[in-house]
Short mmCIF file of the C-alpha atoms (twelve columns), coordinates in Angstrom:
data_MODEL
# 
_entry.id   MODEL 
# 
loop_
_atom_site.group_PDB 
_atom_site.id 
_atom_site.type_symbol 
_atom_site.label_atom_id 
_atom_site.label_alt_id 
_atom_site.label_comp_id 
_atom_site.label_asym_id 
_atom_site.label_seq_id 
_atom_site.Cartn_x 
_atom_site.Cartn_y 
_atom_site.Cartn_z 
_atom_site.pdbx_PDB_model_num 
ATOM 1   C CA . UNK A 1   -34.502 -99.014  4.222  1 
ATOM 2   C CA . UNK A 2   -31.780 -99.803  6.676  1 
ATOM 3   C CA . UNK A 3   -28.436 -97.999  6.755  1 
ATOM 4   C CA . UNK A 4   -26.782 -101.268 5.644  1 
ATOM 5   C CA . UNK A 5   -29.034 -101.422 2.574  1 
ATOM 6   C CA . UNK A 6   -28.239 -97.815  1.701  1 
ATOM 7   C CA . UNK A 7   -24.513 -98.523  2.165  1 
ATOM 8   C CA . UNK A 8   -24.807 -101.213 -0.508 1 
ATOM 9   C CA . UNK A 9   -26.079 -98.558  -2.897 1 
ATOM 10  C CA . UNK A 10  -29.684 -99.768  -2.875 1 
ATOM 11  C CA . UNK A 11  -32.329 -97.141  -3.444 1 
ATOM 12  C CA . UNK A 12  -35.942 -96.946  -2.468 1 
ATOM 13  C CA . UNK A 13  -38.676 -96.159  -4.963 1 
ATOM 14  C CA . UNK A 14  -42.390 -95.863  -4.446 1 
ATOM 15  C CA . UNK A 15  -44.314 -98.270  -6.622 1 
ATOM 16  C CA . UNK A 16  -47.686 -98.395  -4.894 1 
ATOM 17  C CA . UNK A 17  -49.783 -96.901  -2.131 1 
ATOM 18  C CA . UNK A 18  -52.386 -98.686  -0.057 1 
ATOM 19  C CA . UNK A 19  -54.337 -97.789  3.076  1 
ATOM 20  C CA . UNK A 20  -52.963 -99.077  6.372  1 
ATOM 21  C CA . UNK A 21  -55.450 -101.150 8.357  1 
ATOM 22  C CA . UNK A 22  -56.036 -102.580 11.799 1 
ATOM 23  C CA . UNK A 23  -57.744 -105.943 11.245 1 
ATOM 24  C CA . UNK A 24  -59.406 -108.777 13.134 1 
ATOM 25  C CA . UNK A 25  -60.887 -112.046 11.929 1 
ATOM 26  C CA . UNK A 26  -64.043 -111.566 9.883  1 
ATOM 27  C CA . UNK A 27  -65.761 -113.768 12.498 1 
ATOM 28  C CA . UNK A 28  -65.279 -111.142 15.231 1 
ATOM 29  C CA . UNK A 29  -68.176 -108.907 16.247 1 
ATOM 30  C CA . UNK A 30  -65.827 -105.938 16.699 1 
ATOM 31  C CA . UNK A 31  -66.190 -103.043 14.213 1 
ATOM 32  C CA . UNK A 32  -64.077 -100.220 15.674 1 
ATOM 33  C CA . UNK A 33  -61.235 -99.474  18.055 1 
ATOM 34  C CA . UNK A 34  -59.849 -96.187  19.373 1 
ATOM 35  C CA . UNK A 35  -56.157 -95.369  19.515 1 
ATOM 36  C CA . UNK A 36  -56.470 -95.385  23.326 1 
ATOM 37  C CA . UNK A 37  -57.927 -98.904  23.218 1 
ATOM 38  C CA . UNK A 38  -55.197 -99.978  20.813 1 
ATOM 39  C CA . UNK A 39  -52.607 -98.713  23.305 1 
ATOM 40  C CA . UNK A 40  -54.360 -100.749 26.022 1 
ATOM 41  C CA . UNK A 41  -54.226 -103.851 23.785 1 
ATOM 42  C CA . UNK A 42  -50.456 -103.513 23.315 1 
ATOM 43  C CA . UNK A 43  -49.900 -102.614 26.980 1 
ATOM 44  C CA . UNK A 44  -51.728 -105.784 28.038 1 
ATOM 45  C CA . UNK A 45  -54.454 -103.830 29.850 1 
ATOM 46  C CA . UNK A 46  -57.290 -104.710 27.449 1 
ATOM 47  C CA . UNK A 47  -57.327 -108.495 27.664 1 
ATOM 48  C CA . UNK A 48  -60.881 -109.398 26.548 1 
ATOM 49  C CA . UNK A 49  -63.025 -108.185 23.668 1 
ATOM 50  C CA . UNK A 50  -66.634 -107.158 24.506 1 
ATOM 51  C CA . UNK A 51  -67.812 -110.684 23.586 1 
ATOM 52  C CA . UNK A 52  -65.382 -112.215 26.120 1 
ATOM 53  C CA . UNK A 53  -62.842 -113.504 23.579 1 
ATOM 54  C CA . UNK A 54  -59.211 -113.145 24.678 1 
ATOM 55  C CA . UNK A 55  -57.334 -110.297 22.962 1 
ATOM 56  C CA . UNK A 56  -54.331 -111.599 20.998 1 
ATOM 57  C CA . UNK A 57  -52.194 -108.786 19.541 1 
ATOM 58  C CA . UNK A 58  -50.072 -109.734 16.549 1 
ATOM 59  C CA . UNK A 59  -46.872 -107.706 16.537 1 
ATOM 60  C CA . UNK A 60  -44.336 -107.045 13.800 1 
ATOM 61  C CA . UNK A 61  -40.588 -106.792 14.501 1 
ATOM 62  C CA . UNK A 62  -39.401 -103.599 16.200 1 
ATOM 63  C CA . UNK A 63  -37.665 -102.320 13.053 1 
ATOM 64  C CA . UNK A 64  -40.587 -103.093 10.710 1 
ATOM 65  C CA . UNK A 65  -42.403 -100.359 8.805  1 
ATOM 66  C CA . UNK A 66  -45.793 -101.440 10.169 1 
ATOM 67  C CA . UNK A 67  -44.472 -100.996 13.706 1 
ATOM 68  C CA . UNK A 68  -43.281 -97.485  12.835 1 
ATOM 69  C CA . UNK A 69  -46.690 -96.600  11.380 1 
ATOM 70  C CA . UNK A 70  -48.487 -97.930  14.461 1 
ATOM 71  C CA . UNK A 71  -46.155 -95.974  16.748 1 
ATOM 72  C CA . UNK A 72  -47.003 -92.790  14.838 1 
ATOM 73  C CA . UNK A 73  -50.665 -93.076  15.908 1 
ATOM 74  C CA . UNK A 74  -49.935 -91.702  19.373 1 
ATOM 75  C CA . UNK A 75  -47.254 -91.577  22.060 1 
ATOM 76  C CA . UNK A 76  -49.351 -94.012  24.140 1 
ATOM 77  C CA . UNK A 77  -49.439 -96.555  21.300 1 
ATOM 78  C CA . UNK A 78  -45.680 -96.141  20.787 1 
ATOM 79  C CA . UNK A 79  -44.935 -96.767  24.486 1 
ATOM 80  C CA . UNK A 80  -47.302 -99.735  24.637 1 
ATOM 81  C CA . UNK A 81  -45.798 -101.301 21.502 1 
ATOM 82  C CA . UNK A 82  -42.309 -100.974 22.967 1 
ATOM 83  C CA . UNK A 83  -43.571 -102.762 26.108 1 
ATOM 84  C CA . UNK A 84  -45.317 -105.471 24.088 1 
ATOM 85  C CA . UNK A 85  -42.215 -106.205 22.033 1 
ATOM 86  C CA . UNK A 86  -40.322 -106.946 25.269 1 
ATOM 87  C CA . UNK A 87  -42.971 -109.295 26.736 1 
ATOM 88  C CA . UNK A 88  -42.329 -113.004 26.311 1 
ATOM 89  C CA . UNK A 89  -44.940 -115.104 24.561 1 
ATOM 90  C CA . UNK A 90  -46.223 -112.404 22.207 1 
ATOM 91  C CA . UNK A 91  -47.199 -113.380 18.654 1 
ATOM 92  C CA . UNK A 92  -44.734 -111.742 16.256 1 
ATOM 93  C CA . UNK A 93  -45.296 -112.023 12.519 1 
ATOM 94  C CA . UNK A 94  -42.228 -111.860 10.304 1 
ATOM 95  C CA . UNK A 95  -44.153 -110.614 7.247  1 
ATOM 96  C CA . UNK A 96  -47.357 -108.793 6.327  1 
ATOM 97  C CA . UNK A 97  -48.704 -112.065 4.969  1 
ATOM 98  C CA . UNK A 98  -47.946 -113.847 8.277  1 
ATOM 99  C CA . UNK A 99  -49.692 -111.090 10.251 1 
ATOM 100 C CA . UNK A 100 -52.811 -111.318 8.077  1 
ATOM 101 C CA . UNK A 101 -52.858 -115.094 8.413  1 
ATOM 102 C CA . UNK A 102 -52.542 -114.893 12.204 1 
ATOM 103 C CA . UNK A 103 -55.376 -112.350 12.368 1 
ATOM 104 C CA . UNK A 104 -57.508 -114.530 10.131 1 
ATOM 105 C CA . UNK A 105 -56.930 -117.813 11.958 1 
ATOM 106 C CA . UNK A 106 -56.400 -116.851 15.613 1 
ATOM 107 C CA . UNK A 107 -59.574 -116.099 17.529 1 
ATOM 108 C CA . UNK A 108 -59.257 -112.668 19.163 1 
ATOM 109 C CA . UNK A 109 -56.180 -111.641 17.188 1 
ATOM 110 C CA . UNK A 110 -55.683 -108.047 16.080 1 
ATOM 111 C CA . UNK A 111 -53.017 -107.048 13.580 1 
ATOM 112 C CA . UNK A 112 -51.825 -104.363 11.214 1 
ATOM 113 C CA . UNK A 113 -52.259 -105.006 7.502  1 
ATOM 114 C CA . UNK A 114 -52.844 -103.190 4.246  1 
ATOM 115 C CA . UNK A 115 -55.885 -102.981 2.029  1 
ATOM 116 C CA . UNK A 116 -53.809 -104.176 -0.937 1 
ATOM 117 C CA . UNK A 117 -52.806 -107.378 0.826  1 
ATOM 118 C CA . UNK A 118 -56.276 -108.041 2.243  1 
ATOM 119 C CA . UNK A 119 -57.916 -107.647 -1.178 1 
ATOM 120 C CA . UNK A 120 -55.260 -109.351 -3.298 1 
ATOM 121 C CA . UNK A 121 -55.158 -112.413 -1.045 1 
ATOM 122 C CA . UNK A 122 -58.905 -112.407 -0.263 1 
ATOM 123 C CA . UNK A 123 -58.136 -112.545 3.445  1 
ATOM 124 C CA . UNK A 124 -61.005 -113.334 5.824  1 
ATOM 125 C CA . UNK A 125 -60.260 -110.304 7.994  1 
ATOM 126 C CA . UNK A 126 -62.269 -107.233 8.838  1 
ATOM 127 C CA . UNK A 127 -60.769 -103.730 8.945  1 
ATOM 128 C CA . UNK A 128 -61.658 -101.815 12.105 1 
ATOM 129 C CA . UNK A 129 -62.659 -98.154  12.150 1 
ATOM 130 C CA . UNK A 130 -59.965 -96.297  14.058 1 
# 
C-alpha cells in the first residue's frame, strides 16, 4: 500500500497466497532461466533466446509489487530493472492481467505473473524454472 492509501485509513489484509512466476508464451522452447540471465534480459544484454527469437521483457510500473518482488531476486536484477524502466520503448503492463496477456501473445516476451492468475484465466503461458 502507498502512504496516501494508508493516510486515508485503508488497511491491508492478506486474503490469498500464490506462487510468483516468470512466464513466457507456451509456444516458446525455453524451460528455465537463471537470475543472472534475467538480469541480462532487463539490462538489454540478452537480446535473443536460444532459438533466435527476440527477447521482449514485459515490465510492470516501478512502484508495482511485482517489480519489488523481481528486484528482491538479486542486486543485479534490481539494477537491471531500474535501467529497463528508464529505457524508451519498453513494454510496460499496467496490471497482472495485461502482463500475462503480453507474455501470451508477444513472441519472445517474458513477464512476471502468479500461478493463481495463470490457472484461473487459463493463460497460454509457461512458467520457467528459476
